[in-house]
GROMACS .gro file of C-alpha atoms in nm:
model
  472
    1UNK     CA    1  -0.029   0.052  -0.032
    2UNK     CA    2   0.160   0.315  -0.108
    3UNK     CA    3   0.072   0.648   0.084
    4UNK     CA    4  -0.177   0.792  -0.139
    5UNK     CA    5  -0.305   0.479  -0.099
    6UNK     CA    6  -0.361   0.464   0.294
    7UNK     CA    7  -0.437   0.822   0.297
    8UNK     CA    8  -0.825   0.680   0.124
    9UNK     CA    9  -0.813   0.484   0.328
   10UNK     CA   10  -0.802   0.696   0.636
   11UNK     CA   11  -1.112   0.846   0.449
   12UNK     CA   12  -1.291   0.481   0.410
   13UNK     CA   13  -1.235   0.419   0.749
   14UNK     CA   14  -1.353   0.776   0.896
   15UNK     CA   15  -1.650   0.734   0.640
   16UNK     CA   16  -1.714   0.375   0.820
   17UNK     CA   17  -1.725   0.554   1.140
   18UNK     CA   18  -1.950   0.809   1.026
   19UNK     CA   19  -1.656   1.097   1.113
   20UNK     CA   20  -1.809   1.479   1.012
   21UNK     CA   21  -2.133   1.408   1.069
   22UNK     CA   22  -2.367   1.699   1.151
   23UNK     CA   23  -2.280   1.860   1.504
   24UNK     CA   24  -2.544   1.827   1.797
   25UNK     CA   25  -2.408   2.137   2.013
   26UNK     CA   26  -2.628   2.442   2.060
   27UNK     CA   27  -2.466   2.757   1.835
   28UNK     CA   28  -2.364   3.094   2.100
   29UNK     CA   29  -2.417   3.401   1.988
   30UNK     CA   30  -2.211   3.714   2.145
   31UNK     CA   31  -2.143   4.065   2.053
   32UNK     CA   32  -1.781   4.039   1.999
   33UNK     CA   33  -1.832   3.718   1.754
   34UNK     CA   34  -1.795   3.415   1.698
   35UNK     CA   35  -1.801   3.167   2.008
   36UNK     CA   36  -1.597   2.825   1.948
   37UNK     CA   37  -1.736   2.556   2.110
   38UNK     CA   38  -1.392   2.471   2.266
   39UNK     CA   39  -1.007   2.611   2.241
   40UNK     CA   40  -0.735   2.383   2.262
   41UNK     CA   41  -0.407   2.528   2.388
   42UNK     CA   42  -0.126   2.365   2.222
   43UNK     CA   43  -0.100   2.202   1.849
   44UNK     CA   44   0.101   1.907   1.915
   45UNK     CA   45  -0.001   1.526   1.983
   46UNK     CA   46  -0.228   1.583   2.242
   47UNK     CA   47  -0.395   1.942   2.082
   48UNK     CA   48  -0.405   1.758   1.806
   49UNK     CA   49  -0.590   1.406   1.901
   50UNK     CA   50  -0.810   1.614   2.175
   51UNK     CA   51  -0.948   1.796   1.786
   52UNK     CA   52  -0.967   1.436   1.609
   53UNK     CA   53  -1.174   1.280   1.918
   54UNK     CA   54  -1.432   1.584   1.922
   55UNK     CA   55  -1.449   1.607   1.588
   56UNK     CA   56  -1.503   1.218   1.649
   57UNK     CA   57  -1.781   1.361   1.916
   58UNK     CA   58  -1.934   1.564   1.634
   59UNK     CA   59  -1.865   1.865   1.857
   60UNK     CA   60  -1.703   2.061   1.513
   61UNK     CA   61  -1.703   2.384   1.650
   62UNK     CA   62  -1.335   2.364   1.743
   63UNK     CA   63  -0.974   2.595   1.660
   64UNK     CA   64  -0.651   2.418   1.789
   65UNK     CA   65  -0.376   2.732   1.824
   66UNK     CA   66   0.017   2.714   1.908
   67UNK     CA   67   0.304   2.886   1.876
   68UNK     CA   68   0.498   2.762   1.707
   69UNK     CA   69   0.557   2.790   1.334
   70UNK     CA   70   0.342   2.449   1.135
   71UNK     CA   71   0.547   2.194   1.166
   72UNK     CA   72   0.751   2.254   1.448
   73UNK     CA   73   0.421   2.180   1.698
   74UNK     CA   74   0.578   1.996   2.002
   75UNK     CA   75   0.929   1.917   2.140
   76UNK     CA   76   1.058   1.664   1.793
   77UNK     CA   77   1.288   1.863   1.614
   78UNK     CA   78   1.280   2.202   1.924
   79UNK     CA   79   1.489   2.104   2.187
   80UNK     CA   80   1.376   1.642   2.203
   81UNK     CA   81   1.769   1.533   2.131
   82UNK     CA   82   1.648   1.190   2.128
   83UNK     CA   83   1.799   0.943   1.843
   84UNK     CA   84   1.429   0.762   1.925
   85UNK     CA   85   1.108   0.718   2.130
   86UNK     CA   86   1.135   0.546   2.461
   87UNK     CA   87   0.779   0.427   2.370
   88UNK     CA   88   0.708   0.090   2.259
   89UNK     CA   89   0.648   0.033   1.879
   90UNK     CA   90   0.314  -0.136   1.890
   91UNK     CA   91   0.150   0.136   2.148
   92UNK     CA   92  -0.157   0.255   2.033
   93UNK     CA   93  -0.176   0.665   2.109
   94UNK     CA   94  -0.354   0.918   1.926
   95UNK     CA   95  -0.542   0.737   1.627
   96UNK     CA   96  -0.846   0.679   1.880
   97UNK     CA   97  -0.887   0.296   1.786
   98UNK     CA   98  -0.888   0.380   1.374
   99UNK     CA   99  -0.620   0.138   1.227
  100UNK     CA  100  -0.534   0.282   0.945
  101UNK     CA  101  -0.460   0.589   1.179
  102UNK     CA  102  -0.147   0.383   1.416
  103UNK     CA  103   0.166   0.512   1.352
  104UNK     CA  104   0.241   0.114   1.248
  105UNK     CA  105   0.025   0.223   0.886
  106UNK     CA  106   0.162   0.477   0.869
  107UNK     CA  107   0.519   0.324   0.831
  108UNK     CA  108   0.486   0.012   0.629
  109UNK     CA  109   0.242   0.207   0.334
  110UNK     CA  110   0.636   0.332   0.269
  111UNK     CA  111   0.872   0.116   0.451
  112UNK     CA  112   0.631  -0.252   0.409
  113UNK     CA  113   0.687  -0.445   0.716
  114UNK     CA  114   0.883  -0.598   0.727
  115UNK     CA  115   1.041  -0.232   0.729
  116UNK     CA  116   0.817  -0.200   1.054
  117UNK     CA  117   0.988  -0.571   1.157
  118UNK     CA  118   1.315  -0.450   1.106
  119UNK     CA  119   1.232  -0.075   1.341
  120UNK     CA  120   1.279  -0.106   1.778
  121UNK     CA  121   1.202   0.206   1.917
  122UNK     CA  122   1.018   0.490   1.643
  123UNK     CA  123   1.294   0.751   1.483
  124UNK     CA  124   1.251   1.092   1.693
  125UNK     CA  125   1.265   1.295   1.331
  126UNK     CA  126   0.983   0.998   1.189
  127UNK     CA  127   0.722   1.048   1.518
  128UNK     CA  128   0.685   1.487   1.373
  129UNK     CA  129   0.647   1.321   1.064
  130UNK     CA  130   0.356   1.097   1.088
  131UNK     CA  131   0.262   1.369   1.330
  132UNK     CA  132   0.262   1.634   0.977
  133UNK     CA  133   0.016   1.363   0.804
  134UNK     CA  134  -0.239   1.311   1.049
  135UNK     CA  135  -0.273   1.655   1.101
  136UNK     CA  136  -0.291   1.658   0.710
  137UNK     CA  137  -0.531   1.420   0.653
  138UNK     CA  138  -0.766   1.461   0.951
  139UNK     CA  139  -0.798   1.801   0.788
  140UNK     CA  140  -0.795   1.950   1.179
  141UNK     CA  141  -0.864   2.359   1.259
  142UNK     CA  142  -0.474   2.385   1.344
  143UNK     CA  143  -0.364   2.756   1.401
  144UNK     CA  144   0.050   2.801   1.386
  145UNK     CA  145   0.215   3.081   1.606
  146UNK     CA  146  -0.045   3.210   1.793
  147UNK     CA  147   0.033   3.257   2.149
  148UNK     CA  148  -0.228   3.262   2.437
  149UNK     CA  149  -0.117   3.583   2.720
  150UNK     CA  150  -0.412   3.519   2.964
  151UNK     CA  151  -0.801   3.289   2.975
  152UNK     CA  152  -1.041   3.579   3.096
  153UNK     CA  153  -1.304   3.382   3.223
  154UNK     CA  154  -1.634   3.668   3.103
  155UNK     CA  155  -1.914   3.512   3.285
  156UNK     CA  156  -1.969   3.078   3.351
  157UNK     CA  157  -1.851   2.881   3.070
  158UNK     CA  158  -1.712   3.152   2.849
  159UNK     CA  159  -1.365   3.263   2.811
  160UNK     CA  160  -1.215   3.530   2.586
  161UNK     CA  161  -0.888   3.438   2.534
  162UNK     CA  162  -0.646   3.687   2.491
  163UNK     CA  163  -0.363   3.633   2.173
  164UNK     CA  164  -0.015   3.742   1.965
  165UNK     CA  165   0.157   3.667   1.727
  166UNK     CA  166   0.180   3.689   1.316
  167UNK     CA  167  -0.067   3.366   1.270
  168UNK     CA  168  -0.281   3.498   1.536
  169UNK     CA  169  -0.683   3.505   1.418
  170UNK     CA  170  -0.744   3.788   1.596
  171UNK     CA  171  -0.585   3.981   1.940
  172UNK     CA  172  -0.856   3.757   2.104
  173UNK     CA  173  -1.138   3.500   2.024
  174UNK     CA  174  -1.455   3.324   2.275
  175UNK     CA  175  -1.458   2.979   2.369
  176UNK     CA  176  -1.649   2.859   2.542
  177UNK     CA  177  -1.461   2.527   2.692
  178UNK     CA  178  -1.061   2.556   2.698
  179UNK     CA  179  -0.842   2.213   2.645
  180UNK     CA  180  -0.454   2.350   2.730
  181UNK     CA  181  -0.341   2.070   2.588
  182UNK     CA  182   0.074   2.243   2.654
  183UNK     CA  183   0.290   1.935   2.731
  184UNK     CA  184   0.510   1.828   2.948
  185UNK     CA  185   0.672   2.192   3.042
  186UNK     CA  186   0.314   2.368   3.026
  187UNK     CA  187   0.182   2.277   3.408
  188UNK     CA  188   0.435   2.451   3.577
  189UNK     CA  189   0.776   2.607   3.447
  190UNK     CA  190   1.156   2.453   3.378
  191UNK     CA  191   1.304   2.428   3.679
  192UNK     CA  192   1.686   2.547   3.659
  193UNK     CA  193   1.774   2.531   4.052
  194UNK     CA  194   1.948   2.849   4.162
  195UNK     CA  195   2.288   2.794   4.219
  196UNK     CA  196   2.337   2.773   3.886
  197UNK     CA  197   2.088   3.082   3.829
  198UNK     CA  198   2.215   3.288   4.069
  199UNK     CA  199   2.602   3.199   4.016
  200UNK     CA  200   2.625   3.128   3.654
  201UNK     CA  201   2.628   3.360   3.384
  202UNK     CA  202   2.311   3.305   3.152
  203UNK     CA  203   2.672   3.248   2.859
  204UNK     CA  204   2.710   2.972   3.072
  205UNK     CA  205   2.388   2.716   3.114
  206UNK     CA  206   2.091   2.607   2.952
  207UNK     CA  207   1.838   2.422   3.046
  208UNK     CA  208   1.790   2.124   2.841
  209UNK     CA  209   1.446   2.253   2.734
  210UNK     CA  210   1.593   2.492   2.487
  211UNK     CA  211   1.854   2.569   2.181
  212UNK     CA  212   2.194   2.474   2.233
  213UNK     CA  213   2.433   2.562   2.000
  214UNK     CA  214   2.673   2.204   2.051
  215UNK     CA  215   2.853   2.344   1.704
  216UNK     CA  216   2.988   2.667   1.947
  217UNK     CA  217   3.105   2.417   2.199
  218UNK     CA  218   3.295   2.183   1.955
  219UNK     CA  219   3.606   2.133   2.148
  220UNK     CA  220   3.511   2.215   2.462
  221UNK     CA  221   3.431   2.090   2.817
  222UNK     CA  222   3.076   2.037   2.883
  223UNK     CA  223   2.838   1.933   3.221
  224UNK     CA  224   2.518   1.762   3.229
  225UNK     CA  225   2.309   1.831   3.592
  226UNK     CA  226   2.138   1.503   3.648
  227UNK     CA  227   2.012   1.143   3.617
  228UNK     CA  228   1.719   1.092   3.345
  229UNK     CA  229   1.734   1.002   3.014
  230UNK     CA  230   1.712   1.335   2.865
  231UNK     CA  231   2.059   1.446   3.059
  232UNK     CA  232   2.219   1.091   2.858
  233UNK     CA  233   2.058   1.225   2.546
  234UNK     CA  234   2.175   1.584   2.561
  235UNK     CA  235   2.553   1.461   2.663
  236UNK     CA  236   2.582   1.235   2.363
  237UNK     CA  237   2.423   1.494   2.118
  238UNK     CA  238   2.664   1.710   2.243
  239UNK     CA  239   2.973   1.484   2.166
  240UNK     CA  240   2.809   1.343   1.844
  241UNK     CA  241   2.851   1.739   1.784
  242UNK     CA  242   3.215   1.791   1.878
  243UNK     CA  243   3.247   1.833   2.237
  244UNK     CA  244   3.527   1.696   2.425
  245UNK     CA  245   3.403   1.602   2.714
  246UNK     CA  246   3.035   1.531   2.846
  247UNK     CA  247   3.075   1.534   3.223
  248UNK     CA  248   2.717   1.394   3.347
  249UNK     CA  249   2.580   1.387   3.703
  250UNK     CA  250   2.387   1.208   3.883
  251UNK     CA  251   2.245   1.272   4.249
  252UNK     CA  252   2.181   0.934   4.347
  253UNK     CA  253   2.455   0.696   4.415
  254UNK     CA  254   2.321   0.454   4.139
  255UNK     CA  255   2.137   0.487   3.894
  256UNK     CA  256   1.738   0.352   3.895
  257UNK     CA  257   1.725   0.039   3.677
  258UNK     CA  258   1.388  -0.021   3.676
  259UNK     CA  259   1.081   0.181   3.484
  260UNK     CA  260   0.778   0.217   3.680
  261UNK     CA  261   0.606   0.293   3.340
  262UNK     CA  262   0.644  -0.022   3.184
  263UNK     CA  263   0.483  -0.206   3.472
  264UNK     CA  264   0.138   0.107   3.448
  265UNK     CA  265   0.114  -0.015   3.069
  266UNK     CA  266  -0.017  -0.396   3.103
  267UNK     CA  267  -0.142  -0.403   3.465
  268UNK     CA  268  -0.495  -0.221   3.396
  269UNK     CA  269  -0.346   0.081   3.586
  270UNK     CA  270  -0.313   0.350   3.239
  271UNK     CA  271  -0.620   0.278   3.189
  272UNK     CA  272  -0.804   0.285   3.512
  273UNK     CA  273  -0.549   0.546   3.794
  274UNK     CA  274  -0.835   0.791   3.767
  275UNK     CA  275  -1.110   0.567   3.961
  276UNK     CA  276  -0.845   0.492   4.233
  277UNK     CA  277  -0.899   0.629   4.582
  278UNK     CA  278  -0.729   1.026   4.689
  279UNK     CA  279  -0.446   0.756   4.919
  280UNK     CA  280  -0.383   0.534   4.619
  281UNK     CA  281  -0.310   0.828   4.343
  282UNK     CA  282  -0.087   1.002   4.567
  283UNK     CA  283   0.161   0.716   4.740
  284UNK     CA  284   0.196   0.545   4.294
  285UNK     CA  285   0.337   0.917   4.207
  286UNK     CA  286   0.552   0.953   4.526
  287UNK     CA  287   0.675   0.596   4.431
  288UNK     CA  288   0.709   0.647   4.088
  289UNK     CA  289   0.875   1.056   4.146
  290UNK     CA  290   1.085   0.768   4.365
  291UNK     CA  291   1.219   0.574   4.157
  292UNK     CA  292   1.178   0.801   3.824
  293UNK     CA  293   1.243   0.629   3.502
  294UNK     CA  294   1.599   0.539   3.411
  295UNK     CA  295   1.765   0.579   3.064
  296UNK     CA  296   1.655   0.326   2.793
  297UNK     CA  297   1.973   0.085   2.740
  298UNK     CA  298   2.038   0.189   2.402
  299UNK     CA  299   2.005   0.576   2.518
  300UNK     CA  300   2.273   0.487   2.763
  301UNK     CA  301   2.525   0.294   2.503
  302UNK     CA  302   2.549   0.518   2.306
  303UNK     CA  303   2.641   0.816   2.508
  304UNK     CA  304   2.865   0.647   2.626
  305UNK     CA  305   3.054   0.467   2.364
  306UNK     CA  306   3.158   0.834   2.265
  307UNK     CA  307   3.590   0.872   2.417
  308UNK     CA  308   3.473   1.166   2.607
  309UNK     CA  309   3.213   1.022   2.833
  310UNK     CA  310   3.219   1.079   3.180
  311UNK     CA  311   2.952   0.982   3.418
  312UNK     CA  312   3.001   1.092   3.786
  313UNK     CA  313   2.691   0.946   4.024
  314UNK     CA  314   2.648   0.990   4.346
  315UNK     CA  315   2.734   1.335   4.267
  316UNK     CA  316   2.509   1.616   4.391
  317UNK     CA  317   2.633   1.962   4.325
  318UNK     CA  318   2.764   2.147   4.632
  319UNK     CA  319   2.810   2.508   4.515
  320UNK     CA  320   2.827   2.690   4.191
  321UNK     CA  321   3.073   2.990   4.064
  322UNK     CA  322   3.285   3.128   3.795
  323UNK     CA  323   3.645   3.143   3.737
  324UNK     CA  324   3.655   3.356   3.448
  325UNK     CA  325   3.519   3.262   3.114
  326UNK     CA  326   3.478   2.903   3.298
  327UNK     CA  327   3.227   2.736   3.512
  328UNK     CA  328   3.366   2.532   3.908
  329UNK     CA  329   3.144   2.222   4.010
  330UNK     CA  330   3.211   2.184   4.356
  331UNK     CA  331   3.064   1.767   4.456
  332UNK     CA  332   3.172   1.602   4.697
  333UNK     CA  333   3.395   1.431   4.518
  334UNK     CA  334   3.609   1.768   4.465
  335UNK     CA  335   3.587   2.048   4.198
  336UNK     CA  336   3.579   2.015   3.800
  337UNK     CA  337   3.524   2.332   3.604
  338UNK     CA  338   3.336   2.363   3.254
  339UNK     CA  339   3.316   2.534   2.990
  340UNK     CA  340   2.946   2.505   3.014
  341UNK     CA  341   2.645   2.404   3.206
  342UNK     CA  342   2.341   2.195   3.054
  343UNK     CA  343   2.059   2.191   3.349
  344UNK     CA  344   1.866   1.846   3.303
  345UNK     CA  345   1.683   1.938   3.659
  346UNK     CA  346   1.337   1.897   3.451
  347UNK     CA  347   1.027   2.124   3.572
  348UNK     CA  348   0.845   2.253   3.875
  349UNK     CA  349   0.416   2.196   3.846
  350UNK     CA  350   0.228   2.508   3.963
  351UNK     CA  351  -0.028   2.678   3.836
  352UNK     CA  352   0.089   2.981   3.961
  353UNK     CA  353   0.377   2.988   3.774
  354UNK     CA  354   0.139   3.031   3.422
  355UNK     CA  355   0.127   3.398   3.314
  356UNK     CA  356  -0.212   3.318   3.167
  357UNK     CA  357  -0.394   3.134   3.424
  358UNK     CA  358  -0.381   3.419   3.632
  359UNK     CA  359  -0.653   3.581   3.675
  360UNK     CA  360  -0.795   3.213   3.757
  361UNK     CA  361  -0.512   3.084   3.918
  362UNK     CA  362  -0.539   3.209   4.317
  363UNK     CA  363  -0.877   2.922   4.251
  364UNK     CA  364  -0.764   2.640   4.122
  365UNK     CA  365  -0.753   2.375   4.423
  366UNK     CA  366  -0.407   2.144   4.414
  367UNK     CA  367  -0.385   1.825   4.561
  368UNK     CA  368  -0.164   2.015   4.886
  369UNK     CA  369  -0.553   2.142   4.964
  370UNK     CA  370  -0.768   1.866   4.972
  371UNK     CA  371  -0.531   1.560   5.125
  372UNK     CA  372  -0.332   1.520   5.346
  373UNK     CA  373  -0.042   1.292   5.246
  374UNK     CA  374   0.147   1.103   5.511
  375UNK     CA  375   0.425   1.235   5.671
  376UNK     CA  376   0.701   0.939   5.496
  377UNK     CA  377   0.567   1.007   5.177
  378UNK     CA  378   0.449   1.347   5.173
  379UNK     CA  379   0.590   1.590   4.873
  380UNK     CA  380   0.570   1.945   4.816
  381UNK     CA  381   0.669   1.943   4.463
  382UNK     CA  382   0.372   1.648   4.437
  383UNK     CA  383   0.071   1.912   4.665
  384UNK     CA  384   0.119   2.173   4.394
  385UNK     CA  385  -0.006   2.018   4.157
  386UNK     CA  386  -0.372   2.083   4.057
  387UNK     CA  387  -0.646   1.869   4.173
  388UNK     CA  388  -0.826   1.805   3.852
  389UNK     CA  389  -1.168   1.599   3.747
  390UNK     CA  390  -1.140   1.180   3.639
  391UNK     CA  391  -1.192   1.476   3.267
  392UNK     CA  392  -0.932   1.723   3.330
  393UNK     CA  393  -1.102   1.954   3.433
  394UNK     CA  394  -1.006   2.213   3.673
  395UNK     CA  395  -1.211   2.134   4.018
  396UNK     CA  396  -1.203   2.524   4.291
  397UNK     CA  397  -1.080   2.571   4.637
  398UNK     CA  398  -1.381   2.857   4.658
  399UNK     CA  399  -1.691   2.963   4.564
  400UNK     CA  400  -1.610   3.196   4.352
  401UNK     CA  401  -1.371   2.991   4.136
  402UNK     CA  402  -1.632   2.731   4.041
  403UNK     CA  403  -1.792   3.000   3.807
  404UNK     CA  404  -1.430   3.128   3.680
  405UNK     CA  405  -1.350   2.712   3.580
  406UNK     CA  406  -1.596   2.677   3.459
  407UNK     CA  407  -1.513   2.484   3.152
  408UNK     CA  408  -1.125   2.556   3.111
  409UNK     CA  409  -0.903   2.127   3.124
  410UNK     CA  410  -0.546   2.136   3.172
  411UNK     CA  411  -0.428   1.809   2.940
  412UNK     CA  412  -0.054   1.806   3.071
  413UNK     CA  413   0.221   1.710   3.286
  414UNK     CA  414   0.037   1.884   3.529
  415UNK     CA  415  -0.188   1.646   3.511
  416UNK     CA  416  -0.033   1.333   3.620
  417UNK     CA  417  -0.100   1.275   4.038
  418UNK     CA  418  -0.469   1.321   3.892
  419UNK     CA  419  -0.502   1.128   3.622
  420UNK     CA  420  -0.227   0.965   3.588
  421UNK     CA  421  -0.003   0.861   3.278
  422UNK     CA  422  -0.166   1.057   3.047
  423UNK     CA  423  -0.164   1.362   2.811
  424UNK     CA  424   0.246   1.330   2.994
  425UNK     CA  425   0.299   1.031   2.796
  426UNK     CA  426   0.187   0.830   2.467
  427UNK     CA  427   0.119   0.524   2.657
  428UNK     CA  428  -0.170   0.674   2.848
  429UNK     CA  429  -0.344   0.806   2.492
  430UNK     CA  430  -0.543   0.611   2.404
  431UNK     CA  431  -0.740   0.610   2.721
  432UNK     CA  432  -0.703   0.953   2.877
  433UNK     CA  433  -0.809   1.088   2.547
  434UNK     CA  434  -1.188   0.983   2.550
  435UNK     CA  435  -1.196   1.042   2.868
  436UNK     CA  436  -1.106   1.429   2.816
  437UNK     CA  437  -1.363   1.474   2.538
  438UNK     CA  438  -1.669   1.239   2.740
  439UNK     CA  439  -1.649   1.602   2.935
  440UNK     CA  440  -1.601   1.837   2.818
  441UNK     CA  441  -1.885   1.732   2.508
  442UNK     CA  442  -2.026   1.611   2.833
  443UNK     CA  443  -2.012   1.929   3.008
  444UNK     CA  444  -2.086   2.179   2.628
  445UNK     CA  445  -2.463   1.944   2.624
  446UNK     CA  446  -2.578   1.980   3.048
  447UNK     CA  447  -2.410   2.381   2.977
  448UNK     CA  448  -2.742   2.344   2.744
  449UNK     CA  449  -2.914   2.139   2.894
  450UNK     CA  450  -3.280   2.346   2.833
  451UNK     CA  451  -3.233   2.455   2.560
  452UNK     CA  452  -3.224   2.092   2.428
  453UNK     CA  453  -3.463   1.922   2.659
  454UNK     CA  454  -3.732   2.245   2.463
  455UNK     CA  455  -3.662   2.141   2.150
  456UNK     CA  456  -3.731   1.756   2.249
  457UNK     CA  457  -3.975   1.813   2.410
  458UNK     CA  458  -4.282   2.082   2.136
  459UNK     CA  459  -4.014   1.839   1.849
  460UNK     CA  460  -4.296   1.758   1.619
  461UNK     CA  461  -4.178   1.682   1.310
  462UNK     CA  462  -4.363   1.282   1.153
  463UNK     CA  463  -4.199   1.022   1.008
  464UNK     CA  464  -4.422   0.764   1.028
  465UNK     CA  465  -4.744   0.848   0.773
  466UNK     CA  466  -4.838   0.451   0.675
  467UNK     CA  467  -5.119   0.515   0.845
  468UNK     CA  468  -5.289   0.794   0.696
  469UNK     CA  469  -5.184   0.744   0.384
  470UNK     CA  470  -5.438   0.408   0.443
  471UNK     CA  471  -5.756   0.714   0.520
  472UNK     CA  472  -5.691   0.831   0.208
   0.00000   0.00000   0.00000
């Protein structure tokens, strides 16, 4: 099958499930202009999957906004530096049960079944190419180069979204429901420890989420702080670009070896995590954060194969200072100086860190507001996560906030404590997106309940006319 034939198969499959049927949502009018039923912020894999799922449910008055140029959405061709995805290749994700929309179908249309068997994991660049195809073949309503700057509640169930960027269709638009499909950093911000940010000039360090000119570091000696997979990805990427030495510093005495996600993928936990009690949810995620994920074997081996690779375990950074044009790092093992520091310390999650939520964040309930964890696992990091419904909606700390948050959903990494591995991992998307869309579409239905029921009670269109015809 060629790619052109696959495109035709997609359209046939969609016709079989009556995709694109007449919408049922009651149109809303407003003096300021068109009211979108749903605005999705983020056109990466989560936003695209949510848009498709809504359209499957005949919610078609949808717009997807992304701040990046077309084809550059998400991390895959910006700051992601791994060779392949870490998710097993066979797991379905945003195809939502349509076989011809799977990555495998797209891959085999170009490389054949033998080509599929030949790959171990999905190459990063090919995943981005698949997402571009997915958007195109589904004709999803994505508007690029448009950044959300503010979510402004107007009344219960209506938001004015403030926008900027060369692609913005207008400075403002209206939406009844808003989905923040803003990726791993969308629930907070990337974290740089103060011992780096306060003591090292900005030109001497970068977070792994940033663009880094590794070519300019050719022949230099760099340090990477962090023991996650991205630390090894960046070390390997830097060494391939000509960096002389890349030192990875890990505070743990040894690298983690167990990946909890693998167990979650086959145990039912990803599918049914929202059914757990708050006690169980918190304990599971405290365990997950404690053990974290190890780098994949191929990621580690690729980095370790370079002569300039150095690994330091049991080596937390105790202090950092500058001497001339170099940064000096102090660990329990002594001092070493470097030409550049790469920070791979993840992110912090807290709605207060998101400027677009500044009008509503004080109302957003956190886990620390709703659950008091046992002292041995209590964590301010977990407590700062928003406390969400199973459909990824914010909940409120107070009565006033219940109205201001009505219809505001966060489908990003911040949902992890409430909803498990969902928007934060491809492993969970095929289970999480239907839950999200069910609550969004159900909310639209209930918001229009009176009008829908009134139309039902007044409905009088004749269908059966046989008896009347027999009398004439």
